[in-house]
PDB file of C-alpha atoms in Angstrom:
ATOM      1  CA  MET T 712       0.006  -0.001   0.006  1.00  0.00           C
ATOM      2  CA  GLN T 713       1.132   3.500  -0.726  1.00  0.00           C
ATOM      3  CA  LYS T 714       0.498   6.919   0.781  1.00  0.00           C
ATOM      4  CA  HIS T 715      -1.477   6.932   4.067  1.00  0.00           C
ATOM      5  CA  ASP T 716      -2.528   3.374   4.723  1.00  0.00           C
ATOM      6  CA  ASN T 717      -5.255   4.300   7.189  1.00  0.00           C
ATOM      7  CA  ARG T 718      -6.967   7.100   5.358  1.00  0.00           C
ATOM      8  CA  SER T 719     -10.271   5.362   5.879  1.00  0.00           C
ATOM      9  CA  GLU T 720      -9.921   5.725   9.644  1.00  0.00           C
ATOM     10  CA  ALA T 721      -9.905   9.478   9.076  1.00  0.00           C
ATOM     11  CA  ARG T 722     -12.759   9.202   6.566  1.00  0.00           C
ATOM     12  CA  ALA T 723     -14.824   7.203   9.053  1.00  0.00           C
ATOM     13  CA  TYR T 724     -14.302   9.916  11.654  1.00  0.00           C
ATOM     14  CA  ILE T 725     -15.499  12.609   9.227  1.00  0.00           C
ATOM     15  CA  TYR T 726     -18.687  10.729   8.323  1.00  0.00           C
ATOM     16  CA  THR T 727     -19.644   9.942  11.871  1.00  0.00           C
ATOM     17  CA  TRP T 728     -18.869  13.546  12.907  1.00  0.00           C
ATOM     18  CA  PHE T 729     -21.500  14.811  10.433  1.00  0.00           C
ATOM     19  CA  SER T 730     -23.958  12.038  11.235  1.00  0.00           C
ATOM     20  CA  GLU T 731     -23.775  12.785  14.949  1.00  0.00           C
ATOM     21  CA  LYS T 732     -24.258  16.546  14.417  1.00  0.00           C
ATOM     22  CA  PHE T 733     -27.469  16.029  12.459  1.00  0.00           C
ATOM     23  CA  ILE T 734     -28.788  13.877  15.289  1.00  0.00           C
ATOM     24  CA  ALA T 735     -27.676  16.422  17.889  1.00  0.00           C
ATOM     25  CA  PHE T 736     -29.348  19.256  16.012  1.00  0.00           C
ATOM     26  CA  ALA T 737     -32.644  17.358  15.894  1.00  0.00           C
ATOM     27  CA  GLU T 738     -32.446  16.388  19.581  1.00  0.00           C
ATOM     28  CA  GLN T 739     -31.411  19.906  20.544  1.00  0.00           C
ATOM     29  CA  GLN T 740     -28.383  18.582  22.397  1.00  0.00           C
ATOM     30  CA  LEU T 741     -25.271  20.191  20.899  1.00  0.00           C
ATOM     31  CA  PRO T 742     -21.829  19.058  22.184  1.00  0.00           C
ATOM     32  CA  ASP T 743     -19.651  21.146  24.485  1.00  0.00           C
ATOM     33  CA  ASP T 744     -16.629  20.130  22.441  1.00  0.00           C
ATOM     34  CA  TRP T 745     -17.201  20.131  18.677  1.00  0.00           C
ATOM     35  CA  GLU T 746     -13.801  18.482  18.069  1.00  0.00           C
ATOM     36  CA  THR T 747     -13.266  20.719  15.031  1.00  0.00           C
ATOM     37  CA  GLU T 748      -9.531  20.510  15.431  1.00  0.00           C
ATOM     38  CA  THR T 749      -9.668  16.706  14.999  1.00  0.00           C
ATOM     39  CA  LEU T 750     -12.035  17.189  12.040  1.00  0.00           C
ATOM     40  CA  ALA T 751      -9.592  19.575  10.388  1.00  0.00           C
ATOM     41  CA  GLU T 752      -6.748  17.096  10.946  1.00  0.00           C
ATOM     42  CA  ALA T 753      -8.799  14.298   9.391  1.00  0.00           C
ATOM     43  CA  PHE T 754      -9.454  16.374   6.278  1.00  0.00           C
ATOM     44  CA  ASP T 755      -5.744  17.225   6.014  1.00  0.00           C
ATOM     45  CA  TYR T 756      -4.809  13.582   6.475  1.00  0.00           C
ATOM     46  CA  ILE T 757      -6.903  12.325   3.569  1.00  0.00           C
ATOM     47  CA  GLY T 758      -5.458  15.016   1.317  1.00  0.00           C
ATOM     48  CA  LEU T 759      -8.235  17.662   1.481  1.00  0.00           C
ATOM     49  CA  PRO T 760      -6.484  20.636   3.171  1.00  0.00           C
ATOM     50  CA  GLN T 761      -8.966  23.090   1.668  1.00  0.00           C
ATOM     51  CA  LEU T 762     -11.680  21.430   3.765  1.00  0.00           C
ATOM     52  CA  GLY T 763      -9.414  21.341   6.781  1.00  0.00           C
ATOM     53  CA  ALA T 764      -9.080  25.116   6.462  1.00  0.00           C
ATOM     54  CA  LEU T 765     -12.880  25.457   6.334  1.00  0.00           C
ATOM     55  CA  ALA T 766     -13.193  23.344   9.460  1.00  0.00           C
ATOM     56  CA  THR T 767     -10.766  25.666  11.253  1.00  0.00           C
ATOM     57  CA  GLU T 768     -12.803  28.671  10.066  1.00  0.00           C
ATOM     58  CA  MET T 769     -15.981  27.014  11.316  1.00  0.00           C
ATOM     59  CA  ALA T 770     -14.345  26.458  14.731  1.00  0.00           C
ATOM     60  CA  SER T 771     -13.548  30.152  14.948  1.00  0.00           C
ATOM     61  CA  GLN T 772     -17.133  31.041  14.061  1.00  0.00           C
ATOM     62  CA  ILE T 773     -18.474  28.689  16.759  1.00  0.00           C
ATOM     63  CA  ASN T 774     -16.258  30.209  19.433  1.00  0.00           C
ATOM     64  CA  GLN T 775     -17.126  33.798  18.517  1.00  0.00           C
ATOM     65  CA  THR T 776     -20.901  33.485  18.314  1.00  0.00           C
ATOM     66  CA  PRO T 777     -22.824  34.416  21.480  1.00  0.00           C
ATOM     67  CA  ALA T 778     -25.601  31.985  22.459  1.00  0.00           C
ATOM     68  CA  PHE T 779     -24.345  29.724  19.722  1.00  0.00           C
ATOM     69  CA  SER T 780     -26.262  26.516  20.649  1.00  0.00           C
ATOM     70  CA  GLU T 781     -29.634  28.250  20.835  1.00  0.00           C
ATOM     71  CA  ALA T 782     -29.100  30.026  17.498  1.00  0.00           C
ATOM     72  CA  ILE T 783     -28.034  26.880  15.688  1.00  0.00           C
ATOM     73  CA  ILE T 784     -30.911  24.806  17.004  1.00  0.00           C
ATOM     74  CA  LYS T 785     -33.380  27.463  15.819  1.00  0.00           C
ATOM     75  CA  GLU T 786     -31.648  27.698  12.474  1.00  0.00           C
ATOM     76  CA  HIS T 787     -31.706  23.943  12.005  1.00  0.00           C
ATOM     77  CA  PHE T 788     -35.419  23.824  12.683  1.00  0.00           C
ATOM     78  CA  ARG T 789     -36.096  26.728  10.343  1.00  0.00           C
ATOM     79  CA  LEU T 790     -34.113  25.229   7.449  1.00  0.00           C
ATOM     80  CA  PHE T 791     -35.123  21.590   7.694  1.00  0.00           C
ATOM     81  CA  PHE T 792     -38.418  21.253   9.575  1.00  0.00           C
ATOM     82  CA  GLY T 793     -40.816  24.126   9.147  1.00  0.00           C
ATOM     83  CA  GLY T 794     -39.619  27.554  10.063  1.00  0.00           C
ATOM     84  CA  GLN T 795     -39.916  28.635   6.411  1.00  0.00           C
ATOM     85  CA  ASP T 796     -42.313  28.125   3.504  1.00  0.00           C
ATOM     86  CA  GLU T 797     -40.427  25.137   2.042  1.00  0.00           C
ATOM     87  CA  PRO T 798     -38.309  23.187   4.568  1.00  0.00           C
ATOM     88  CA  ILE T 799     -35.345  21.347   3.040  1.00  0.00           C
ATOM     89  CA  PRO T 800     -36.011  17.589   3.234  1.00  0.00           C
ATOM     90  CA  LEU T 801     -33.223  15.470   4.741  1.00  0.00           C
ATOM     91  CA  PHE T 802     -34.391  12.226   3.127  1.00  0.00           C
ATOM     92  CA  GLY T 803     -32.833  10.880  -0.068  1.00  0.00           C
ATOM     93  CA  SER T 804     -36.088   9.593  -1.587  1.00  0.00           C
ATOM     94  CA  TRP T 805     -37.575  13.096  -1.692  1.00  0.00           C
ATOM     95  CA  TRP T 806     -34.750  14.172  -4.004  1.00  0.00           C
ATOM     96  CA  ILE T 807     -34.240  10.883  -5.901  1.00  0.00           C
ATOM     97  CA  ASP T 808     -37.840   9.597  -6.205  1.00  0.00           C
ATOM     98  CA  GLY T 809     -39.785  12.841  -5.851  1.00  0.00           C
ATOM     99  CA  GLY T 810     -41.463  11.857  -2.580  1.00  0.00           C
ATOM    100  CA  PHE T 811     -40.897  10.443   0.863  1.00  0.00           C
ATOM    101  CA  ASP T 812     -40.468   6.693   1.404  1.00  0.00           C
ATOM    102  CA  GLY T 813     -39.977   6.035  -2.318  1.00  0.00           C
ATOM    103  CA  PRO T 814     -38.400   3.037  -4.052  1.00  0.00           C
ATOM    104  CA  SER T 815     -34.900   4.183  -3.184  1.00  0.00           C
ATOM    105  CA  THR T 816     -35.798   4.113   0.499  1.00  0.00           C
ATOM    106  CA  GLN T 817     -36.356   0.362   0.404  1.00  0.00           C
ATOM    107  CA  THR T 818     -33.267  -0.167  -1.788  1.00  0.00           C
ATOM    108  CA  VAL T 819     -31.142   1.647   0.827  1.00  0.00           C
ATOM    109  CA  PHE T 820     -32.625  -0.440   3.623  1.00  0.00           C
ATOM    110  CA  ASP T 821     -31.955  -3.635   1.667  1.00  0.00           C
ATOM    111  CA  LEU T 822     -28.331  -2.581   1.323  1.00  0.00           C
ATOM    112  CA  TYR T 823     -28.077  -2.022   5.081  1.00  0.00           C
ATOM    113  CA  GLU T 824     -29.422  -5.541   5.656  1.00  0.00           C
ATOM    114  CA  GLN T 825     -27.117  -7.000   3.075  1.00  0.00           C
ATOM    115  CA  HIS T 826     -24.146  -5.617   4.988  1.00  0.00           C
ATOM    116  CA  GLU T 827     -25.775  -6.389   8.367  1.00  0.00           C
ATOM    117  CA  LEU T 828     -25.687  -2.723   9.327  1.00  0.00           C
ATOM    118  CA  THR T 829     -29.362  -1.885   9.824  1.00  0.00           C
ATOM    119  CA  PRO T 830     -30.135   1.364  11.757  1.00  0.00           C
ATOM    120  CA  HIS T 831     -30.592   1.084  15.485  1.00  0.00           C
ATOM    121  CA  GLU T 832     -34.217   0.365  16.466  1.00  0.00           C
ATOM    122  CA  ASP T 833     -34.352   3.573  18.573  1.00  0.00           C
ATOM    123  CA  ILE T 834     -33.892   5.705  15.434  1.00  0.00           C
ATOM    124  CA  GLN T 835     -37.356   6.601  14.173  1.00  0.00           C
ATOM    125  CA  TRP T 836     -36.387   8.214  10.868  1.00  0.00           C
ATOM    126  CA  LEU T 837     -36.702   6.520   7.529  1.00  0.00           C
ATOM    127  CA  PRO T 838     -33.531   4.669   6.554  1.00  0.00           C
ATOM    128  CA  ASP T 839     -32.601   7.236   3.880  1.00  0.00           C
ATOM    129  CA  HIS T 840     -32.281  10.100   6.421  1.00  0.00           C
ATOM    130  CA  ILE T 841     -29.015  11.945   5.937  1.00  0.00           C
ATOM    131  CA  SER T 842     -27.596  10.937   9.337  1.00  0.00           C
ATOM    132  CA  ILE T 843     -28.270   7.235   8.715  1.00  0.00           C
ATOM    133  CA  GLU T 844     -26.719   7.226   5.266  1.00  0.00           C
ATOM    134  CA  LEU T 845     -23.624   8.973   6.595  1.00  0.00           C
ATOM    135  CA  GLU T 846     -23.427   6.509   9.474  1.00  0.00           C
ATOM    136  CA  PHE T 847     -23.613   3.639   6.973  1.00  0.00           C
ATOM    137  CA  LEU T 848     -20.585   5.079   5.137  1.00  0.00           C
ATOM    138  CA  TYR T 849     -18.822   5.354   8.502  1.00  0.00           C
ATOM    139  CA  SER T 850     -19.560   1.698   9.315  1.00  0.00           C
ATOM    140  CA  LEU T 851     -18.286   0.479   5.926  1.00  0.00           C
ATOM    141  CA  ALA T 852     -15.131   2.597   6.290  1.00  0.00           C
ATOM    142  CA  VAL T 853     -14.493   1.094   9.720  1.00  0.00           C
ATOM    143  CA  ARG T 854     -14.887  -2.420   8.339  1.00  0.00           C
ATOM    144  CA  GLU T 855     -12.572  -1.575   5.506  1.00  0.00           C
ATOM    145  CA  GLU T 856      -9.907  -0.273   7.860  1.00  0.00           C
ATOM    146  CA  GLN T 857     -10.217  -3.303  10.125  1.00  0.00           C
ATOM    147  CA  ALA T 858      -9.801  -5.643   7.173  1.00  0.00           C
ATOM    148  CA  ARG T 859      -6.780  -3.689   5.907  1.00  0.00           C
ATOM    149  CA  GLU T 860      -5.097  -3.851   9.300  1.00  0.00           C
ATOM    150  CA  ALA T 861      -5.740  -7.613   9.431  1.00  0.00           C
ATOM    151  CA  GLY T 862      -4.120  -7.987   5.995  1.00  0.00           C
ATOM    152  CA  GLU T 863      -7.425  -9.036   4.413  1.00  0.00           C
ATOM    153  CA  ILE T 864      -7.002  -6.828   1.360  1.00  0.00           C
ATOM    154  CA  ALA T 865      -9.735  -8.455  -0.705  1.00  0.00           C
ATOM    155  CA  THR T 866     -12.254  -7.756   2.079  1.00  0.00           C
ATOM    156  CA  ALA T 867     -10.997  -4.204   2.419  1.00  0.00           C
ATOM    157  CA  LEU T 868     -11.373  -3.744  -1.291  1.00  0.00           C
ATOM    158  CA  ALA T 869     -14.936  -5.039  -1.208  1.00  0.00           C
ATOM    159  CA  ASN T 870     -15.837  -2.583   1.589  1.00  0.00           C
ATOM    160  CA  ALA T 871     -14.168   0.335  -0.186  1.00  0.00           C
ATOM    161  CA  THR T 872     -15.994  -0.520  -3.428  1.00  0.00           C
ATOM    162  CA  ALA T 873     -19.327  -0.715  -1.549  1.00  0.00           C
ATOM    163  CA  GLN T 874     -18.671   2.763  -0.140  1.00  0.00           C
ATOM    164  CA  LEU T 875     -17.968   4.226  -3.542  1.00  0.00           C
ATOM    165  CA  GLU T 876     -21.025   2.657  -5.085  1.00  0.00           C
ATOM    166  CA  PHE T 877     -23.245   3.895  -2.208  1.00  0.00           C
ATOM    167  CA  LEU T 878     -21.782   7.381  -2.476  1.00  0.00           C
ATOM    168  CA  ARG T 879     -22.410   7.535  -6.212  1.00  0.00           C
ATOM    169  CA  GLN T 880     -25.842   6.022  -6.236  1.00  0.00           C
ATOM    170  CA  PHE T 881     -27.508   7.194  -3.000  1.00  0.00           C
ATOM    171  CA  VAL T 882     -25.561  10.102  -1.489  1.00  0.00           C
ATOM    172  CA  SER T 883     -24.060  12.242  -4.262  1.00  0.00           C
ATOM    173  CA  PRO T 884     -27.365  12.599  -6.145  1.00  0.00           C
ATOM    174  CA  TRP T 885     -28.996  14.556  -3.305  1.00  0.00           C
ATOM    175  CA  VAL T 886     -26.781  15.558  -0.360  1.00  0.00           C
ATOM    176  CA  PRO T 887     -24.990  18.295  -2.339  1.00  0.00           C
ATOM    177  CA  LEU T 888     -28.396  19.666  -3.363  1.00  0.00           C
ATOM    178  CA  VAL T 889     -29.433  19.854   0.324  1.00  0.00           C
ATOM    179  CA  CYS T 890     -26.180  21.634   1.111  1.00  0.00           C
ATOM    180  CA  GLN T 891     -26.570  24.122  -1.754  1.00  0.00           C
ATOM    181  CA  ARG T 892     -30.106  25.030  -0.715  1.00  0.00           C
ATOM    182  CA  ALA T 893     -29.140  25.390   2.936  1.00  0.00           C
ATOM    183  CA  ILE T 894     -26.213  27.634   2.010  1.00  0.00           C
ATOM    184  CA  GLN T 895     -28.577  29.856   0.010  1.00  0.00           C
ATOM    185  CA  GLN T 896     -31.225  30.060   2.730  1.00  0.00           C
ATOM    186  CA  ALA T 897     -29.098  30.147   5.902  1.00  0.00           C
ATOM    187  CA  GLN T 898     -29.235  33.188   8.132  1.00  0.00           C
ATOM    188  CA  GLU T 899     -26.541  32.141  10.586  1.00  0.00           C
ATOM    189  CA  GLU T 900     -22.912  31.982   9.426  1.00  0.00           C
ATOM    190  CA  PHE T 901     -22.423  28.479  10.778  1.00  0.00           C
ATOM    191  CA  PHE T 902     -24.583  26.494   8.383  1.00  0.00           C
ATOM    192  CA  PRO T 903     -22.966  27.697   5.129  1.00  0.00           C
ATOM    193  CA  LEU T 904     -19.571  26.523   6.493  1.00  0.00           C
ATOM    194  CA  PHE T 905     -21.041  23.268   7.803  1.00  0.00           C
ATOM    195  CA  CYS T 906     -22.721  22.547   4.466  1.00  0.00           C
ATOM    196  CA  GLN T 907     -19.692  23.498   2.405  1.00  0.00           C
ATOM    197  CA  LEU T 908     -17.685  20.951   4.373  1.00  0.00           C
ATOM    198  CA  LEU T 909     -20.249  18.187   3.913  1.00  0.00           C
ATOM    199  CA  GLN T 910     -20.716  18.975   0.221  1.00  0.00           C
ATOM    200  CA  GLY T 911     -16.958  19.004  -0.285  1.00  0.00           C
ATOM    201  CA  MET T 912     -16.544  15.664   1.491  1.00  0.00           C
ATOM    202  CA  VAL T 913     -19.240  13.910  -0.436  1.00  0.00           C
ATOM    203  CA  THR T 914     -17.800  15.183  -3.711  1.00  0.00           C
ATOM    204  CA  GLU T 915     -14.079  14.837  -3.083  1.00  0.00           C
ATOM    205  CA  ASP T 916     -14.350  11.505  -1.218  1.00  0.00           C
ATOM    206  CA  GLN T 917     -15.184   9.793  -4.464  1.00  0.00           C
ATOM    207  CA  VAL T 918     -11.724  10.717  -5.684  1.00  0.00           C
ATOM    208  CA  VAL T 919     -10.097   9.666  -2.399  1.00  0.00           C
ATOM    209  CA  LEU T 920     -11.965   6.353  -2.437  1.00  0.00           C
ATOM    210  CA  SER T 921     -11.029   5.667  -6.077  1.00  0.00           C
ATOM    211  CA  ASP T 922      -7.409   6.167  -5.134  1.00  0.00           C
ATOM    212  CA  ILE T 923      -7.723   3.817  -2.162  1.00  0.00           C
ATOM    213  CA  ILE T 924      -9.387   1.203  -4.312  1.00  0.00           C
ATOM    214  CA  ASN T 925      -6.641   1.514  -6.885  1.00  0.00           C
ATOM    215  CA  ASP T 926      -4.041   0.910  -4.141  1.00  0.00           C
ATOM    216  CA  TYR T 927      -5.880  -2.222  -3.019  1.00  0.00           C
ATOM    217  CA  GLN T 928      -6.086  -3.487  -6.575  1.00  0.00           C
ATOM    218  CA  GLN T 929      -2.384  -2.945  -7.107  1.00  0.00           C
ATOM    219  CA  THR T 930      -1.618  -4.804  -3.891  1.00  0.00           C
ATOM    220  CA  LEU T 931      -3.720  -7.778  -4.972  1.00  0.00           C
ATOM    221  CA  SER T 932      -2.307  -7.893  -8.508  1.00  0.00           C
TER     222      SER T 932
END
């Protein structure tokens, strides 16, 4: 293997960071420590320093905003649940199928079951909610890294390939659209930075993953 062998450990951290934040926003329980320094380091580690710089900028904005938690919770509700005329849906089927709980919702759930990574029973959202799809990518990245560390390169390759296919088919078609609309409609400075980071990760990670897959293939050849 070449370059950083454990890039997917950093990638997994990034995906679960975003997944956990969407859950925290909805539950109105924001963290005391946003761990933005670790987030920036993870972006730098996988070769995306431009996103690392954005994470650092976001950290500065968090620290400088009075009553930050209250403002962000209100902004999240306004953008995604009903504080404006057209809330931004956080479910893939709305963007892919044109309505909630569409055919892609079942396809996504079937993929979770195929990989034995079904959402926790306490999560009440449909399986194509943004936080669940990002958590699925996290879980696959963790499995990939575990297989790589064990020297099981074929298994690592299979998990990396599954991530790339899921990104291309079920995440990239709609998450960047959510991010773009949120950036346009946001009133607080935090959400444009947050969404630029997520949009950048979803887009650029396809390149990172393709490079990782190529390394695995070269190792196996």
